[in-house]
Each structure stands twice: as C-alpha cells, then as structure tokens.
Coordinates of C-alpha atoms and ligand atoms in Angstrom, one line a residue:
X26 CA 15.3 -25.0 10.8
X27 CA 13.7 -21.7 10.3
X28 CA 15.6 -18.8 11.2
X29 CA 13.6 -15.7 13.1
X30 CA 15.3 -11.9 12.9
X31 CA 13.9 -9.4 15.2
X32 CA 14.8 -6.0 14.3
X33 CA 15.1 -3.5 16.9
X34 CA 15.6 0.1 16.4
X35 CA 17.2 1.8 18.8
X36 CA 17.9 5.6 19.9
X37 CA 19.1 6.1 22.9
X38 CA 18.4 3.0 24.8
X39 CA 21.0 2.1 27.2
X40 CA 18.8 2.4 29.4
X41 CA 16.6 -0.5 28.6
X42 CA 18.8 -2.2 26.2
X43 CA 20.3 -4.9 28.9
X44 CA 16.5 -5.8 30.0
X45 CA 15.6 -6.2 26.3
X46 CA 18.6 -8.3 25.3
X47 CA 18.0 -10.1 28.6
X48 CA 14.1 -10.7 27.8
X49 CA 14.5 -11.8 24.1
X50 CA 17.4 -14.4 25.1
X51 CA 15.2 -15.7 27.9
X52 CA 12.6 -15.7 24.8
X53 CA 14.8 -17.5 22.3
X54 CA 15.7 -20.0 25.0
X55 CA 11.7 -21.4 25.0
X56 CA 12.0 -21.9 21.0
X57 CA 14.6 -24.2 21.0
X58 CA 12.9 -25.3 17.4
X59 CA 14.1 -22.1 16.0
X60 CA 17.1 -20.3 15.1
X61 CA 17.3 -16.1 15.4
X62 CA 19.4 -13.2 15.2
X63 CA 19.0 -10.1 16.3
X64 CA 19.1 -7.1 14.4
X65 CA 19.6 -3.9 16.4
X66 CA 20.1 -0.8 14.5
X67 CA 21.7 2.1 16.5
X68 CA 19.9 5.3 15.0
X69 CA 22.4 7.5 15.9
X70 CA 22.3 7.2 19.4
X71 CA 24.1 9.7 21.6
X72 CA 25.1 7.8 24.9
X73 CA 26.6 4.5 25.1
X74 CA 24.1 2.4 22.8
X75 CA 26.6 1.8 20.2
X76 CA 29.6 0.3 22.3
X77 CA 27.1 -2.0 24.6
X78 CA 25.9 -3.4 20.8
X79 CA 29.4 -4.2 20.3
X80 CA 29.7 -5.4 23.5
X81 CA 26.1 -7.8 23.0
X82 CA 28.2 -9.0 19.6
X83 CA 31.2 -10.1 20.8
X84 CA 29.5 -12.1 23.2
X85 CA 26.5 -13.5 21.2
X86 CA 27.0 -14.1 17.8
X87 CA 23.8 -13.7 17.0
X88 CA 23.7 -10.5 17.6
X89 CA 24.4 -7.7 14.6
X90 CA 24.1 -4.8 14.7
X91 CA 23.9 -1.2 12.2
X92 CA 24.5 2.3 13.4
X93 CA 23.5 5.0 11.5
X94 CA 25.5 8.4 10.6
X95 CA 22.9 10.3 12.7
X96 CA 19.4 10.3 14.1
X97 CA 17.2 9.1 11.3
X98 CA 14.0 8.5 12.6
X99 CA 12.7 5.0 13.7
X100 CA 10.9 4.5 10.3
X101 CA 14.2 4.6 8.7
X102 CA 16.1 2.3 11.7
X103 CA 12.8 -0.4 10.8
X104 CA 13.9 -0.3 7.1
X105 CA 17.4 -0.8 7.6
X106 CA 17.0 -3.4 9.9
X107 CA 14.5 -5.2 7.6
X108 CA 16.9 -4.7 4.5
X109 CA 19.5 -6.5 6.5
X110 CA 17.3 -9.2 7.7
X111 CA 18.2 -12.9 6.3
X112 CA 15.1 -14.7 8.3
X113 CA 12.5 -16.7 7.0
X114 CA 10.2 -15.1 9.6
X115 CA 11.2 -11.5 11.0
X116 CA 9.6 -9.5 13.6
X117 CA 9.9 -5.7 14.6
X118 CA 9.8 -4.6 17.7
X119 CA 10.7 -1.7 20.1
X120 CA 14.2 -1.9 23.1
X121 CA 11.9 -0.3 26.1
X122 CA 9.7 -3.8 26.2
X123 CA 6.5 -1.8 25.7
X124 CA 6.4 -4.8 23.2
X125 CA 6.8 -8.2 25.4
X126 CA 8.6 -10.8 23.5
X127 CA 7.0 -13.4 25.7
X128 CA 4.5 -12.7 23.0
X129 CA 6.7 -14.0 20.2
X130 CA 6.0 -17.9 20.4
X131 CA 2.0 -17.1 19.8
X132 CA 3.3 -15.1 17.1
X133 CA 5.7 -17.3 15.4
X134 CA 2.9 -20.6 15.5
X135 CA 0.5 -18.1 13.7
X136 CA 2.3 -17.2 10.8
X137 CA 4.1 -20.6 10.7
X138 CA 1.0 -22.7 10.7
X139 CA 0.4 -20.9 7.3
X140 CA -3.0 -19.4 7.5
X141 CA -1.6 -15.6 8.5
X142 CA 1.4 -14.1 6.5
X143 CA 1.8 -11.4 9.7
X144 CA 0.9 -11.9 13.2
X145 CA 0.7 -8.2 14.3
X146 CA 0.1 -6.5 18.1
X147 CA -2.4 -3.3 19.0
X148 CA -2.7 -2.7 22.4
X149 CA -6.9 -2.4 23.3
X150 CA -5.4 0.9 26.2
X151 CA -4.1 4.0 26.3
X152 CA -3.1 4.0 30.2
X153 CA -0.1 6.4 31.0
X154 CA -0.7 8.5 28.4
X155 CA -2.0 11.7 28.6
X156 CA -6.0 12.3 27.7
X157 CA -5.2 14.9 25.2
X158 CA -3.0 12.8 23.3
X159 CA -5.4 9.8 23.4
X160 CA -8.1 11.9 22.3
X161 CA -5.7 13.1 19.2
X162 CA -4.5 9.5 18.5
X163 CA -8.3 8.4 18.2
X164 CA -8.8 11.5 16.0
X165 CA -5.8 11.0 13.9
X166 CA -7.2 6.9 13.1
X167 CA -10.7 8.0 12.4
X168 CA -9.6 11.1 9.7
X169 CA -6.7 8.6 8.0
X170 CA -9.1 5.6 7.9
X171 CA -11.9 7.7 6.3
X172 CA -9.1 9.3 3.6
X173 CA -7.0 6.3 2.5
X174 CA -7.6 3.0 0.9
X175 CA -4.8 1.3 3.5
X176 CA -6.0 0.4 6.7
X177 CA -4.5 1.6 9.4
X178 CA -6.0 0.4 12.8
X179 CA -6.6 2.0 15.5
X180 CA -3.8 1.4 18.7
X181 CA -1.2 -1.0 16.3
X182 CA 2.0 -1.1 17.2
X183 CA 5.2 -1.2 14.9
X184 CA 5.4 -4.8 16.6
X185 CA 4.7 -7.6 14.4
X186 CA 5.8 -11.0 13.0
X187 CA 5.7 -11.0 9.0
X188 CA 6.8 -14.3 6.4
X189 CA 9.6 -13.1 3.9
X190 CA 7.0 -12.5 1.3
X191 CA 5.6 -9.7 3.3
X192 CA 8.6 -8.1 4.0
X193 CA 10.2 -8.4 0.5
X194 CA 6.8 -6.6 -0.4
X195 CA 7.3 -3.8 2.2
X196 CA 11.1 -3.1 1.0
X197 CA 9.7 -3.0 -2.8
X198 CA 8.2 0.2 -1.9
X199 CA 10.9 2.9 -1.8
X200 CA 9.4 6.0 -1.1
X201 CA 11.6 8.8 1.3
X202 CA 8.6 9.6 3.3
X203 CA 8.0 6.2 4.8
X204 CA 5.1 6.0 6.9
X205 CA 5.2 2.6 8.3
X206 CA 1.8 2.0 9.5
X207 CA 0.3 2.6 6.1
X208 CA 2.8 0.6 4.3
X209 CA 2.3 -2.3 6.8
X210 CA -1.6 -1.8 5.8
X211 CA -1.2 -0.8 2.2
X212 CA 1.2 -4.0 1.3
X213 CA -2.1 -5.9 2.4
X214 CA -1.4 -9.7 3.6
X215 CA -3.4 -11.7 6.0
X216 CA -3.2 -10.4 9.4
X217 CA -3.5 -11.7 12.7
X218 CA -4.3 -9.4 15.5
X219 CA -2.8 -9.8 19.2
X220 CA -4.2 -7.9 21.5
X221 CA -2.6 -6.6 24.8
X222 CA -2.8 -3.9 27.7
X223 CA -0.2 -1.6 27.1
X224 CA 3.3 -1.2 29.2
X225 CA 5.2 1.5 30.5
X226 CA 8.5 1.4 29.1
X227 CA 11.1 -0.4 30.9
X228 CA 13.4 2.7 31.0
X229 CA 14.5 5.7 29.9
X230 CA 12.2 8.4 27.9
X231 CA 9.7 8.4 25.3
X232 CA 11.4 10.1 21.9
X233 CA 7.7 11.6 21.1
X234 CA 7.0 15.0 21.7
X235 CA 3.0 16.0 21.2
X236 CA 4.8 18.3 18.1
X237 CA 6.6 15.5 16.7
X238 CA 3.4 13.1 16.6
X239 CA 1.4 16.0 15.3
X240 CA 4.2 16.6 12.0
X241 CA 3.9 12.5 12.1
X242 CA 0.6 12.1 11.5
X243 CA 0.7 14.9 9.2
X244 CA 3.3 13.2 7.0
X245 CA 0.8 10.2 7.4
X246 CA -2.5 11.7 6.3
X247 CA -0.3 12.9 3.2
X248 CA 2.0 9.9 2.0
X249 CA -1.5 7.7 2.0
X250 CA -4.0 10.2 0.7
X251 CA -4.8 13.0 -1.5
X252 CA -8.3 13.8 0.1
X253 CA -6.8 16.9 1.2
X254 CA -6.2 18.1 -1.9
X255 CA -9.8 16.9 -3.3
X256 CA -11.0 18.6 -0.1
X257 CA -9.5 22.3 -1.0
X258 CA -10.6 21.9 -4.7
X259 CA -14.4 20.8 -3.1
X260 CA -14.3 24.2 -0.9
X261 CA -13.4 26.2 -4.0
X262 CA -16.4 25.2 -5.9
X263 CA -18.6 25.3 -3.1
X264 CA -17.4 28.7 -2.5
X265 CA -18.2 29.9 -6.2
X266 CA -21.7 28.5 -6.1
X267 CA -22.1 30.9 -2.9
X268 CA -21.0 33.6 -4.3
X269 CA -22.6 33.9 -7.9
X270 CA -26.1 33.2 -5.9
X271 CA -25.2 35.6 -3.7
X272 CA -24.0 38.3 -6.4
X273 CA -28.0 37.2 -8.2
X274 CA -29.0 38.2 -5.0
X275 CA -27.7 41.4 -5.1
X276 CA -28.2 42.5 -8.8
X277 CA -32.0 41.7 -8.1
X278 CA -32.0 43.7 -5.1
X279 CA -30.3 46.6 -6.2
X280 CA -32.4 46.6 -9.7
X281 CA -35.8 46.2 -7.7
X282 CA -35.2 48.5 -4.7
X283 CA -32.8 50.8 -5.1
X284 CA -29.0 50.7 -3.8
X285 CA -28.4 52.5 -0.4
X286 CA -25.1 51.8 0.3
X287 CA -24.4 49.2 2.9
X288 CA -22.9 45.9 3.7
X289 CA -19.2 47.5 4.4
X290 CA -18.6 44.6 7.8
X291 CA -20.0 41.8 5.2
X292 CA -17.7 43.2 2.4
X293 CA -14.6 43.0 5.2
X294 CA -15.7 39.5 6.6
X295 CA -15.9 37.7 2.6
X296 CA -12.7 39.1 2.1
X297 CA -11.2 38.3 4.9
X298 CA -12.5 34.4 4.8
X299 CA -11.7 34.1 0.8
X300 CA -8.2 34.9 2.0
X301 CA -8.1 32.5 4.2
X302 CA -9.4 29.4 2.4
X303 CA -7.0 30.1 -0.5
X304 CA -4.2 30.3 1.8
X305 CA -5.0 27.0 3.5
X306 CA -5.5 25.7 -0.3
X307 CA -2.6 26.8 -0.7
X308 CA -0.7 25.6 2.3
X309 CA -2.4 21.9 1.3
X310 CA -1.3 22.2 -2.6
X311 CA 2.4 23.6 -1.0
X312 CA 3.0 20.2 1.4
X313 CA 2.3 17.8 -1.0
X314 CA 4.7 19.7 -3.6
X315 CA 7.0 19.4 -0.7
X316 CA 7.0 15.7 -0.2
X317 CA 7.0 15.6 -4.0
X318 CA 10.1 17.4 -3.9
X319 CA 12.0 15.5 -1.2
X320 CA 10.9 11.9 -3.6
X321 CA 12.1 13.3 -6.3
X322 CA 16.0 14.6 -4.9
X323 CA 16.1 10.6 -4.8
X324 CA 18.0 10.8 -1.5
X325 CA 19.5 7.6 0.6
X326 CA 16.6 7.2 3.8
X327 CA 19.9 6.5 6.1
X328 CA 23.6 6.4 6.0
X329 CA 25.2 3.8 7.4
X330 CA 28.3 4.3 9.6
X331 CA 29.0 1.0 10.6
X332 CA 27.8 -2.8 11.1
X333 CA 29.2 -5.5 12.4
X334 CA 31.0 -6.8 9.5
X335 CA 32.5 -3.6 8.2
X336 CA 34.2 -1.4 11.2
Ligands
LIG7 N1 13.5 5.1 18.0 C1 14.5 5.2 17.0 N2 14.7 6.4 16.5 C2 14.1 7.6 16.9 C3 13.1 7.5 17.9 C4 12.9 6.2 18.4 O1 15.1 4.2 16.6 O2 14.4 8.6 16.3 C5 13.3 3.8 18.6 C6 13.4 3.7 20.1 O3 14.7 3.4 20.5 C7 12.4 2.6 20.5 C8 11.3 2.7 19.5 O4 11.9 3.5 18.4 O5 13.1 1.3 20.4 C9 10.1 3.4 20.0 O6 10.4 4.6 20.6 P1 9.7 5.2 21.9 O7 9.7 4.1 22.9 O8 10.4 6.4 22.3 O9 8.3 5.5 21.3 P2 6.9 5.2 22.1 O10 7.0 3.7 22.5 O11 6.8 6.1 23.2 O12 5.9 5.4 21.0
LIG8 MG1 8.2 2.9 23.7

C-alpha cells in the first residue's frame, strides 16, 4: 500500500488549521487505497498553532508534526517537512486551502499511473489580488524565465504531488538561499500541470507584504541566474565604446575648428550617469558576493525545537 505525506507549512494558522485538517481527512477518507501522514511543520508560529498540532497528534496518529526555533520562512518549513517525509508519494501544500485537497486524487492517479513524476497546480487567475501586484508577478515570470535555464511558470503554486525520486533530487541540493520554484523547475522531472481558479484563503492573513515579494523575487532572479552580472559587465563595454568615439569626436573637432570652451551641463550629466551605472554595477557585483557569503558560513536552513517524537 503506498503511503502519501502531505507537508504543510504552517505560520500562524490557527485560523485555518481546523478547516484544513478537516478537508484533508475528508480527502483521505475517498482514497481508502492509500495510506498518509501528515506532516505539518510549525515555522515558528506565534499563537496557538503549535499546541492545536499536538492536539491533531494525540488524536490522529497520522498526524506529525515539527516546530521550528523561530520564523524561518516557508521555503525552509517545505524543506523540513520534505526531509522528514517517509512517503512513496508526497505532496506540498499550503493550511489556508488556497490549495484544495479535493484536488489530490487527480493528482495522486497522475503520478501513480507512471507517466508523470510530479503532478503540480498553477492557478490560470489572479482575482483578489491587487493589479499592481499582478502586473509585478507577470513581470517578475517574464525577466526570470528570460535569465535562467530553470523554468519557472507563470501562476505555479508551491502545491504539488512528486514520486520519491523527485524529492530525493530536490533535498540533494543544499543551498541556504533556497528558492523553491526554481529548484522545483531546475531538478527537471516530468510534469503534469493542474489548472485551477484561484481561492481566497480560508482564514486568517496573507504573510506577504509587496516588500517581502519584491526581496523574494530578488533572491530569485539571483540564486537561478547570473545575467545580472553579465548585464553590468555588457553596460561597461557599451559604455567605453561611447565614450572613446565620443572623445574621436572631440579631438577632431577641437583640432579642425578651434576649442571655445563649452559643454560644462554635458560634462555634469556623463559624470553624473558614469556614477551611477558603476554604482548599480556595483550594487549587482555586492548581492551576489552576499548570497555567496551566507553559502559559504555553511549555516543550518532551520532549527528544530521540537517534533513529535522528541519533546
Ligand atoms: N508560511 C510559513 N512561513 C512563513 C510564511 C508562510 O510557513 O514565514 C506558510 C503559511 O502558513 C501558509 C503558506 O506558507 O501555509 C502560504 O502562506 P500565505 O497563505 O501567507 O501566502 P499566499 O498564499 O498569500 O501566497
Ligand atoms: Mg495563502
């Protein structure tokens, strides 16, 4: 009998967490051919998340759960709960039911019947979300796609269903900056796509500030491409080619007719924008020595507090 974990970050979700728990029993309950457990890892909630887990436990053995020292960040919550995962099959998915686990059977039969190695979700909306963060998302997908050799589509969700062999793939790569989209897309694998109009979440509030998915998709762009850095080295040269015609220019000018002094505002202006392309060069070269630095301190991606086996 296969065995199916679904791992379920969680911060702050005590809100949602009884309709979740309630959903993905109901869930279980139709594949009766199929044994699960459910992984939730508490990333450092700071309400009540952690004692209803215990609570879900003692009731449901198939319930486990992992909490966290502090607030690590979802990637890291995905990566624990992965790591602890003992399924033949395992799935990923959020507590608010933005992702429905009615979806799951679909799922499972896709990747079971052995042609797919990951069924994964994208939704094909962006209703109740702002315009300006649509039009940044769509942004963000067309830049990253254009700079990196891993797709990453356009409107996927963290919510998927992967074989063993995928996920033993995924945990192979220990990088600190984990940018889970890219590694879902860099690992490679045969995909499935399920499409679906996107939910409101159940309850509770969305961790994502604009800020925080801006620095996101930052750390994005740079953990699966170094365009960025080919891109300041390209405006460089450019830049020199400009300038030594420019400075022919001149010398030709000056020898030919004479050398009445002017050009003081263009002097000011080519200065000024010199400064600033070296200082975004700069900037570039400094955040990728950044994310260098933070590989290379070697440090744990989460600290575990407790789990259900060790209290
Ligand atoms: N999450 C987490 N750690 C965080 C932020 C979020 O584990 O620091 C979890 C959260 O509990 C939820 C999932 O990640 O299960 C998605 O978060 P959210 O619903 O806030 O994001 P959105 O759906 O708005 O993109
Ligand atoms: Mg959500």
């Amino acid at each position: 009998m296969d065995l199916i974990s679904i791992v379920v970050p969680c911060y702050n979700e005590q809100e949602a967490l009884p309709a979740f728990y309630k959903e993905i029993v109901k869930t279980a309950k139709s594949m009766p051919q199929v044994r699960f457990e459910f992984i939730f890892v508490d990333d450092g909630s700071k309400d009540k998340t952690l004692s209803m887990l215990k609570y879900l436990h003692k009731k449901d053995s198939r319930v486990r759960y992992i909490s966290f020292s502090r607030n690590f960040g979802k990637e890291a919550g995905m990566l624990a709960g992965l790591k602890a995962a003992k399924g033949d099959y395992i799935a990923v998915m959020d507590a608010d039911l933005q992702d429905p686990p009615s979806l799951l059977p679909e799922m499972y039969a896709t990747v079971k019947s052995g042609e797919y190695d990951c069924a994964a979700t994208r939704r094909t909306d962006r209703k109740g979300e702002p315009p300006i963060r649509s039009f940044f998302a769509k942004m963000f997908y067309r830049i990253i796609n254009k700079m990196s050799d891993a797709e990453i589509v356009d409107g996927a969700r963290d919510f998927r269903l992967m074989r063993r062999k995928m996920v033993d793939a995924i945990l192979s790569m220990s990088e600190y900056n984990r940018f889970s989209k890219g590694i879902f897309g860099w690992v490679g694998f045969k995909t499935k796509w399920f499409e679906y109009v996107n939910a409101e979440r159940v309850a509770g509030q969305t961790k994502w500030s604009f800020w925080k998915l801006f620095k996101y998709s930052m750390e994005g762009i740079m953990a699966f491409s170094t365009t960025p850095l080919y891109i300041s080295s390209i405006m460089g040269f450019v830049i020199c080619v400009f300038a030594f015609i420019m400075a022919c220019f001149y010398l030709i000018k000056t020898l030919v007719f004479g050398d009445p002094t002017t050009g003081f505002p263009s002097l000011v202006c080519i200065i000024l924008f010199l400064g600033g392309i070296q200082l975004i060069g700069i900037g570039v070269l400094g955040m990728y020595l950044s994310k260098t630095y933070l590989e290379t301190k070697n440090r744990p991606i989460y600290i575990i507090k407790e789990t259900e086996t060790e209290k």
